[in-house]
PDB file of C-alpha atoms in Angstrom:
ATOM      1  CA  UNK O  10     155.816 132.249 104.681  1.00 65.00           C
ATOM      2  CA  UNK O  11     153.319 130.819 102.562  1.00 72.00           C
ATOM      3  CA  UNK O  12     150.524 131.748 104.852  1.00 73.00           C
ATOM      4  CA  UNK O  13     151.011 135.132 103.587  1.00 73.00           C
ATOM      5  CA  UNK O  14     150.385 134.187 100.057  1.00 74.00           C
ATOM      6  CA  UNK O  15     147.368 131.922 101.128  1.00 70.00           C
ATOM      7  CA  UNK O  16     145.789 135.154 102.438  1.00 68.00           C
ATOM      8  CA  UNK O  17     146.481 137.629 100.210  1.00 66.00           C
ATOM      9  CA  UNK O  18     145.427 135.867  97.578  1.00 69.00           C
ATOM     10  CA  UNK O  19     142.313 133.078  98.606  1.00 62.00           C
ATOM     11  CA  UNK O  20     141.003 135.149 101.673  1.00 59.00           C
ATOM     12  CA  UNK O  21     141.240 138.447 100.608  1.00 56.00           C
ATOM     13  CA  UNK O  22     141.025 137.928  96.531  1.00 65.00           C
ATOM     14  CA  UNK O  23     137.980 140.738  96.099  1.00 78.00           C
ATOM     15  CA  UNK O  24     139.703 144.244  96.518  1.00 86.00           C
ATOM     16  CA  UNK O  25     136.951 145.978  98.210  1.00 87.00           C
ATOM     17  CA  UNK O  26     137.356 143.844 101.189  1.00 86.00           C
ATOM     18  CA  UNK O  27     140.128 146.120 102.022  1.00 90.00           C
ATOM     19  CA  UNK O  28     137.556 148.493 103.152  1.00 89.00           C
ATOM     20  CA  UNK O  29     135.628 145.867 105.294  1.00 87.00           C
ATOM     21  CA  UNK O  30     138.820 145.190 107.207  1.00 87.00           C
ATOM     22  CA  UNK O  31     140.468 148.466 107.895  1.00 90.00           C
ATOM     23  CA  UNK O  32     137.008 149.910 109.102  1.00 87.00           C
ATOM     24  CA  UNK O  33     136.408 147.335 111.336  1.00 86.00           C
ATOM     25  CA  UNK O  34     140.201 147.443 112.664  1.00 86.00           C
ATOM     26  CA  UNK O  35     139.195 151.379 113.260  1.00 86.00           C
ATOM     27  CA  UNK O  36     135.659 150.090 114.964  1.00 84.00           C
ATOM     28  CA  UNK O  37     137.794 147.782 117.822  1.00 81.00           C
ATOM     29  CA  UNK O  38     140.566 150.594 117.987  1.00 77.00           C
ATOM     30  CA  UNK O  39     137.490 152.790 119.705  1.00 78.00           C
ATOM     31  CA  UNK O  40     135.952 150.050 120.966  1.00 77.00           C
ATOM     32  CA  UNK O  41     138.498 148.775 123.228  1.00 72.00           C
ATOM     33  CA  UNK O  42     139.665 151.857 124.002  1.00 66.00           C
ATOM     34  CA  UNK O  43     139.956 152.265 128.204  1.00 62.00           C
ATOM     35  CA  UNK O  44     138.734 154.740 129.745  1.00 62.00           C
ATOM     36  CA  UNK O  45     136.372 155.152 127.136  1.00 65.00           C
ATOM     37  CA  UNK O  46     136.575 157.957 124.122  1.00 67.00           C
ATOM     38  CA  UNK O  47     133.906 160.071 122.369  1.00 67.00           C
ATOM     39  CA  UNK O  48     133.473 161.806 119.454  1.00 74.00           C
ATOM     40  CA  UNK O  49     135.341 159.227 117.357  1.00 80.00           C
ATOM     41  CA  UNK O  50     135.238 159.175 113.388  1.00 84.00           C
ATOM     42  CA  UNK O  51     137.001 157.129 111.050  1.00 86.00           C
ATOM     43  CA  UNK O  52     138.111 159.083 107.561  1.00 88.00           C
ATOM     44  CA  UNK O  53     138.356 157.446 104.396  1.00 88.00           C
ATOM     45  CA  UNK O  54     139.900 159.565 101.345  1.00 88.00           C
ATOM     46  CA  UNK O  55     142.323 159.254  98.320  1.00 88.00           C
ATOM     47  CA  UNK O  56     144.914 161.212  97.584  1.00 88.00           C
ATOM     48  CA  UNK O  57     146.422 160.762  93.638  1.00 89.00           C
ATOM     49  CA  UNK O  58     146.911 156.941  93.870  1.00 93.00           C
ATOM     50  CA  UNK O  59     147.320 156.701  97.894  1.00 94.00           C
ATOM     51  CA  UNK O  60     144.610 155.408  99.958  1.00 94.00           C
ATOM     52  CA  UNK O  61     144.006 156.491 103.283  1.00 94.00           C
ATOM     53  CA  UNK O  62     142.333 154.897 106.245  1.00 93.00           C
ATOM     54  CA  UNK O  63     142.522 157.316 109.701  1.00 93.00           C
ATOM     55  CA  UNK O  64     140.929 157.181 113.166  1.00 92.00           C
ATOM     56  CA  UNK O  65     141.143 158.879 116.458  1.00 90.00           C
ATOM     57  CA  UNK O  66     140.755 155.756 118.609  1.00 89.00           C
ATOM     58  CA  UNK O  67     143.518 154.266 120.813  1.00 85.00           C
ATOM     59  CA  UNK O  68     145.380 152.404 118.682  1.00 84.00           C
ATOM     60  CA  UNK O  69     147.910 149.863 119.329  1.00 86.00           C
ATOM     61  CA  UNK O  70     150.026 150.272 122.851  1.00 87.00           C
ATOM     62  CA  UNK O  71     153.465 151.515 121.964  1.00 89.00           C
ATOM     63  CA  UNK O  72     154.948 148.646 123.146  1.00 90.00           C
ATOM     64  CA  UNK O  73     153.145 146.311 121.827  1.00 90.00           C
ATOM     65  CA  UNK O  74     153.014 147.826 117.934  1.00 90.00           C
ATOM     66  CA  UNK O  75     156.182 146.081 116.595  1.00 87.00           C
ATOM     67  CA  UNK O  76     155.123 142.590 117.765  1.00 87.00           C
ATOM     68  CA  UNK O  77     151.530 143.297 116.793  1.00 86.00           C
ATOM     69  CA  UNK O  78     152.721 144.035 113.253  1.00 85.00           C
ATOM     70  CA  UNK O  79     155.032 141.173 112.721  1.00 79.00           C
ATOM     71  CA  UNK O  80     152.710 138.293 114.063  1.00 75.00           C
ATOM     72  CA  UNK O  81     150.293 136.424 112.608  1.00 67.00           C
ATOM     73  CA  UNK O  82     147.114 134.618 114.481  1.00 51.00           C
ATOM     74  CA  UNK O  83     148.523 136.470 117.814  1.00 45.00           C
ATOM     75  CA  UNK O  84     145.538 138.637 117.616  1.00 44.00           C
ATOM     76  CA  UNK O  85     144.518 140.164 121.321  1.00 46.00           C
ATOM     77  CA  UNK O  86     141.203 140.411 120.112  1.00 44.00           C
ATOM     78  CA  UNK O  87     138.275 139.017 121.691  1.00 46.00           C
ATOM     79  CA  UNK O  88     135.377 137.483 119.457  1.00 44.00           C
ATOM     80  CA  UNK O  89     133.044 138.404 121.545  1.00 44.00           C
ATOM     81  CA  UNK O  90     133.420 141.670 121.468  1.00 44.00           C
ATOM     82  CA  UNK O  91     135.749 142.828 118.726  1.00 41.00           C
ATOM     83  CA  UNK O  92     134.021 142.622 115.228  1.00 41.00           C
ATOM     84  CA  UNK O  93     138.019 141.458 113.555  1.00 42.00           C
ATOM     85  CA  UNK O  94     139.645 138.817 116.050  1.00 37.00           C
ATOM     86  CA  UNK O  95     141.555 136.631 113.871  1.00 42.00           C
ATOM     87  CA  UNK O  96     144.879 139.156 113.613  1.00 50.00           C
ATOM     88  CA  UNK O  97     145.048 138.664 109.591  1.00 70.00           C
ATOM     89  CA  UNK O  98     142.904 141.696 108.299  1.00 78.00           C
ATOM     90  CA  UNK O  99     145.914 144.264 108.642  1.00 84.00           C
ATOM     91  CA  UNK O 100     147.459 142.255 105.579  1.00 86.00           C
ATOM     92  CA  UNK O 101     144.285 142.746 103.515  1.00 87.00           C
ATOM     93  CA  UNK O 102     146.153 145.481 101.613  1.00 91.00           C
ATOM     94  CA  UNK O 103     149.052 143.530 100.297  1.00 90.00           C
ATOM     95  CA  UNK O 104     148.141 142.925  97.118  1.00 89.00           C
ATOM     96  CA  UNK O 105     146.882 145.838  96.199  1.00 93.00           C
ATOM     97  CA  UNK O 106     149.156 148.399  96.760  1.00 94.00           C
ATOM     98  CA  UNK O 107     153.351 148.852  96.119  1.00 95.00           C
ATOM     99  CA  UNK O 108     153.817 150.024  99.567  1.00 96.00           C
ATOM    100  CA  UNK O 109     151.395 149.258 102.905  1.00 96.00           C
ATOM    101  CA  UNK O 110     151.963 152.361 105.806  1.00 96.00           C
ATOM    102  CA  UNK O 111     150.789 151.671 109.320  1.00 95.00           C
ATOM    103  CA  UNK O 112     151.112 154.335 111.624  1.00 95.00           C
ATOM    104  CA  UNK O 113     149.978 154.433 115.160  1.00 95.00           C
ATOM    105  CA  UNK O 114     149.484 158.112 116.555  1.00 94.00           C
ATOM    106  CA  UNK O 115     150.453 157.459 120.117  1.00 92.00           C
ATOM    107  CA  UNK O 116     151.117 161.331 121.560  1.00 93.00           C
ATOM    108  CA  UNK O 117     149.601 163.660 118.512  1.00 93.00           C
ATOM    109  CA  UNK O 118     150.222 167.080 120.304  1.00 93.00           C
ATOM    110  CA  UNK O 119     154.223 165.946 120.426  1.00 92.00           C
ATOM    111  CA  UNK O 120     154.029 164.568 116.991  1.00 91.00           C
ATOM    112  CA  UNK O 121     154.816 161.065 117.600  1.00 92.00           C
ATOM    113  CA  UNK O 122     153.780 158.028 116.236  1.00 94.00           C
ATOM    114  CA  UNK O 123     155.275 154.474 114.916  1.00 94.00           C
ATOM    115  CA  UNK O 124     155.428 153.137 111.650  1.00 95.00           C
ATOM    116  CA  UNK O 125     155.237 149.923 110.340  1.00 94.00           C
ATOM    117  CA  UNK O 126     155.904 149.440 105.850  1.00 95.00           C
ATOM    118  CA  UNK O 127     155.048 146.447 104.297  1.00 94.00           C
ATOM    119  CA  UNK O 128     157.365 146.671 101.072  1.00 95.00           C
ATOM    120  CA  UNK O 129     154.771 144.474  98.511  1.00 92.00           C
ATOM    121  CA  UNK O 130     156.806 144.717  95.578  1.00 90.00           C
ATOM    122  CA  UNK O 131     159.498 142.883  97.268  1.00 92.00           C
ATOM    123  CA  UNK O 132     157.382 140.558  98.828  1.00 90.00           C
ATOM    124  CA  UNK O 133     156.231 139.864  95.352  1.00 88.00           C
ATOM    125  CA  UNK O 134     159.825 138.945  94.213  1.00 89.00           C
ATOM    126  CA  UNK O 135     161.024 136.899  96.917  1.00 89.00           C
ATOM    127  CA  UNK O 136     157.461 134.697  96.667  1.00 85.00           C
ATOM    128  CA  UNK O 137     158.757 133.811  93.718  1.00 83.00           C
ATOM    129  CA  UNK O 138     162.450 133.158  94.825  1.00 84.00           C
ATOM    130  CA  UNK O 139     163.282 128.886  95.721  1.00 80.00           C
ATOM    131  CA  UNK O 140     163.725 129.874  99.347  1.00 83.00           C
ATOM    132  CA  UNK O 141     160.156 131.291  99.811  1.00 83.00           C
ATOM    133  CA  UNK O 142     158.652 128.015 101.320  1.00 80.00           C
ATOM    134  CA  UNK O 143     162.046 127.655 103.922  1.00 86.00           C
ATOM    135  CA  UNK O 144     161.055 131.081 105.639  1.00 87.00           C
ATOM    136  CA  UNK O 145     158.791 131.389 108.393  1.00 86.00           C
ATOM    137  CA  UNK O 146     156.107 134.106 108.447  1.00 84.00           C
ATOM    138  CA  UNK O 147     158.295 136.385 110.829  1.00 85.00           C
ATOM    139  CA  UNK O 148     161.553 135.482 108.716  1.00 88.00           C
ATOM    140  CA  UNK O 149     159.343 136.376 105.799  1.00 88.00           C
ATOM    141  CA  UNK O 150     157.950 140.384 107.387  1.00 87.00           C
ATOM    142  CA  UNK O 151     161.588 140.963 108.536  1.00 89.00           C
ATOM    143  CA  UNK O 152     162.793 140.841 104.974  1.00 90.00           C
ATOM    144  CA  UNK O 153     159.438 142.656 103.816  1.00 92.00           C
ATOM    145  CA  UNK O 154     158.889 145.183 107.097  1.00 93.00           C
ATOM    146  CA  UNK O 155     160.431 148.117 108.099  1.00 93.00           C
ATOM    147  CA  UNK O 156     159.654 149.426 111.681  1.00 92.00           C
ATOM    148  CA  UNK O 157     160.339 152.948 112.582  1.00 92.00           C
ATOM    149  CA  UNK O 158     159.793 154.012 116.379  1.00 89.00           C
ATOM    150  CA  UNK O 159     159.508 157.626 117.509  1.00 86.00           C
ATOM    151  CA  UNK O 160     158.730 159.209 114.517  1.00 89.00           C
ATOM    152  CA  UNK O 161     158.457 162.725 114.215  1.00 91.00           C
ATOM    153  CA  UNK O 162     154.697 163.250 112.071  1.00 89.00           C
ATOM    154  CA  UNK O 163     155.619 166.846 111.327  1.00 84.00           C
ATOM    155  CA  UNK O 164     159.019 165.806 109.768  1.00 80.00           C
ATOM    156  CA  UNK O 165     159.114 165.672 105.763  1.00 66.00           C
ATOM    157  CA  UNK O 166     156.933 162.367 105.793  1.00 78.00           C
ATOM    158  CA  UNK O 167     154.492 162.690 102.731  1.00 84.00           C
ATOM    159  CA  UNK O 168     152.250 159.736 103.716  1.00 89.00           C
ATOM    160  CA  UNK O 169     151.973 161.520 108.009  1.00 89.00           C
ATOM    161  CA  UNK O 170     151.431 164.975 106.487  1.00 89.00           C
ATOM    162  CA  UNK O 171     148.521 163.545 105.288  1.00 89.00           C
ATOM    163  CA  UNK O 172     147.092 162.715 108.396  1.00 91.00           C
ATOM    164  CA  UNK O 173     146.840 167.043 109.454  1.00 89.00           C
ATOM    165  CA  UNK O 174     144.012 167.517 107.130  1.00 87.00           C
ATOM    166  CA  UNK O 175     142.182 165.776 110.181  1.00 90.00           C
ATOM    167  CA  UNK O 176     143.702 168.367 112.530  1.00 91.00           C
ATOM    168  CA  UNK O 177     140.955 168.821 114.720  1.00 90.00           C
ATOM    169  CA  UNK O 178     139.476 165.308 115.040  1.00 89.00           C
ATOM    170  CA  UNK O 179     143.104 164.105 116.322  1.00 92.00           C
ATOM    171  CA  UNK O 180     143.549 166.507 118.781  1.00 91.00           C
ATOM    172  CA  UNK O 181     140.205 165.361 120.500  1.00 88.00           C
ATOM    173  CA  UNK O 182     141.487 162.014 121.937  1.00 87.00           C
ATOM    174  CA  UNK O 183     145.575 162.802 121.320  1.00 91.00           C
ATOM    175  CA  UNK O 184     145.530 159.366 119.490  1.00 91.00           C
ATOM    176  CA  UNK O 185     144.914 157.771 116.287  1.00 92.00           C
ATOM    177  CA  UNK O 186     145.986 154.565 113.510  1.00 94.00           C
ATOM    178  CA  UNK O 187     146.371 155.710 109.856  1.00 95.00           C
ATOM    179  CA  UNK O 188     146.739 152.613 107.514  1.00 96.00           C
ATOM    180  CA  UNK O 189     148.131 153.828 103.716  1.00 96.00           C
ATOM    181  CA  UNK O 190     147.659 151.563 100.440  1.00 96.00           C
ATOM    182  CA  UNK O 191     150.609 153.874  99.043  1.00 96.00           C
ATOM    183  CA  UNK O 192     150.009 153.563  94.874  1.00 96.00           C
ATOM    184  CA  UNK O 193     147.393 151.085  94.555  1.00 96.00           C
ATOM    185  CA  UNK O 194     146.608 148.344  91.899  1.00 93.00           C
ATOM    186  CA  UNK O 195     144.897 149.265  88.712  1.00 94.00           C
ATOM    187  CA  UNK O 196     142.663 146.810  90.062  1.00 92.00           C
ATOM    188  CA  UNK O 197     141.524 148.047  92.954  1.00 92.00           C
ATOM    189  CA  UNK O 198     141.324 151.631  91.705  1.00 92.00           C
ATOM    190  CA  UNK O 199     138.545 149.967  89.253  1.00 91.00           C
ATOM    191  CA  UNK O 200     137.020 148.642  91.786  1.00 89.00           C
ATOM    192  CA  UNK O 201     136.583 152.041  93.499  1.00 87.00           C
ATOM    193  CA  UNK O 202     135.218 153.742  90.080  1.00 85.00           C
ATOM    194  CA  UNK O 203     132.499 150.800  89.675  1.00 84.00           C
ATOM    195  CA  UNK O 204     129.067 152.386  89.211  1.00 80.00           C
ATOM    196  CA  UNK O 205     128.427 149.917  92.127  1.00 82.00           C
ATOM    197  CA  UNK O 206     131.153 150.986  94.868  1.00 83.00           C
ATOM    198  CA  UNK O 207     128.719 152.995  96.831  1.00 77.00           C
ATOM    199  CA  UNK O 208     126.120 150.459  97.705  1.00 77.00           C
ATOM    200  CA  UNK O 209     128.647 147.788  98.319  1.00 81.00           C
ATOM    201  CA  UNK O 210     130.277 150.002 100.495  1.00 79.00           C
ATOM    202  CA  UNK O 211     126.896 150.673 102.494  1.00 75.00           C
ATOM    203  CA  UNK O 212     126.180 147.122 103.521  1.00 74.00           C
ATOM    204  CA  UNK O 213     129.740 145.955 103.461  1.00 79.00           C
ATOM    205  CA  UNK O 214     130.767 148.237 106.506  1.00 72.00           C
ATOM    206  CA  UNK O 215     130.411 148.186 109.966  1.00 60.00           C
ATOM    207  CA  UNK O 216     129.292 151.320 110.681  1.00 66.00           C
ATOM    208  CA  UNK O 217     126.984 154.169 109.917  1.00 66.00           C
ATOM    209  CA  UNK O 218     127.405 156.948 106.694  1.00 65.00           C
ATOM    210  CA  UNK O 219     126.716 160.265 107.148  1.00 64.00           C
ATOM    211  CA  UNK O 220     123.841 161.358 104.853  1.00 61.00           C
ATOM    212  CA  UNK O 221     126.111 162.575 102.116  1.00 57.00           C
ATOM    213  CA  UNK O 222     127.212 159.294 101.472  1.00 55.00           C
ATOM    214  CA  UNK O 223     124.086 157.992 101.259  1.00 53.00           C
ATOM    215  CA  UNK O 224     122.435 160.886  98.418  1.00 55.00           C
ATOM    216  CA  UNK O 225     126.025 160.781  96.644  1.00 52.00           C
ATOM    217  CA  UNK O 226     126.006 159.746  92.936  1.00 55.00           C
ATOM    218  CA  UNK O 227     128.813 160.285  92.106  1.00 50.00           C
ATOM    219  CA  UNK O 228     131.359 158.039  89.781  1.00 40.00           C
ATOM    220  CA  UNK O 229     134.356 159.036  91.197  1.00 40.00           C
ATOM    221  CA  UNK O 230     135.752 158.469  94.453  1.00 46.00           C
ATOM    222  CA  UNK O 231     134.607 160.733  97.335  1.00 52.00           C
ATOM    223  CA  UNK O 232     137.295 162.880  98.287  1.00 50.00           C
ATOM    224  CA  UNK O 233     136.410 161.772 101.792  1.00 51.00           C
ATOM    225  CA  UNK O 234     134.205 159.035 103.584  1.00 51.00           C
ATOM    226  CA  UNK O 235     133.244 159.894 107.277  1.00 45.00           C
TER     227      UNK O 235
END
């Protein structure tokens, strides 16, 4: 269990690296993705204190989302041609947020997709509890984790109602993987309002801006990163 502390809080101690890893997670979802998709886009927007993170690649298989969520260093991912490989980025978010929301869009026209919460308030009272260091990483996520299969995205969900705004890119490919940082850390919403977050942003990500982003001088947030 103390893995989970290790990365949290050595390998992912700067709060914009948050950003690095759930892009690049997006970048292999379309990557890998067989037969091959097009017109893919990865959306990054906040919403009061939520943070979103939404693509239209493949995702995970549904079969293979619980165990992908509850492992550690089981990644599937090849170095060689996935840019994140080591199966730790996913718990980037930990810190930084009371609640962490996966959900893998696996049939969008039905409305159905998986969810995975990491609860990190409790995961930041039982690392403090005497039993932490008996529990094993997966003993740990089972206590912290809740898993939710067939869920129905149009149901009263206020973190999947989020996804619609994106209506049109979803229905493209049918698929998609929303991560949520649901009420982030005062520190990482400073980190987002630095007079810097814009140009760290541009050579901290894999991928390319749209123009926008690159004339934008704005202080705030952008209500939405393509």
């Amino acid at each position: 269990a103390g893995i989970l502390n290790i990365i949290t809080e050595s390998l992912y101690d700067n709060p914009i690296v948050v950003f690095r890893e759930y892009v690049q997670n997006s970048m292999d979802s379309i990557l890998k993705s067989e037969p091959e998709i097009s017109d893919c886009e990865i959306r990054i927007w906040k919403s009061g204190n939520d943070l979103f993170f939404l693509d239209n690649g493949k995702g995970v298989k549904k079969d293979q989302f619980k165990d992908e969520m509850i492992k550690i260093g089981a990644s599937s991912k090849k170095k060689q041609r996935n840019i994140g490989y080591k199966g730790i980025g996913r718990l980037s978010g930990v810190p930084y947020c009371k609640e962490l929301y996966f959900v893998n869009i696996y049939d969008y026209a039905n409305g159905k997709a998986q969810i995975y919460k990491i609860d990190s308030g409790l995961y930041d009272r039982i690392k403090n509890d005497d039993n932490y260091s008996n529990l094993s990483f997966i003993e740990l996520m089972e206590k912290i984790g809740c898993y939710q299969d067939e869920v129905d995205i149009d149901a009263d969900n206020d973190v999947c109602l989020k996804m619609h705004k994106y209506n049109g890119m979803l229905e493209k490919n049918n698929s998609g993987f929303m991560v949520c940082l649901k009420d982030i850390s005062m520190v990482l919403n400073n980190t987002i309002e630095n007079d810097d977050f814009f140009q760290e942003l541009q050579w901290l990500l894999p991928v390319d801006f749209c123009d926008d982003l690159y004339k934008s001088d704005k202080k705030e947030l952008f209500e939405e990163l393509t």
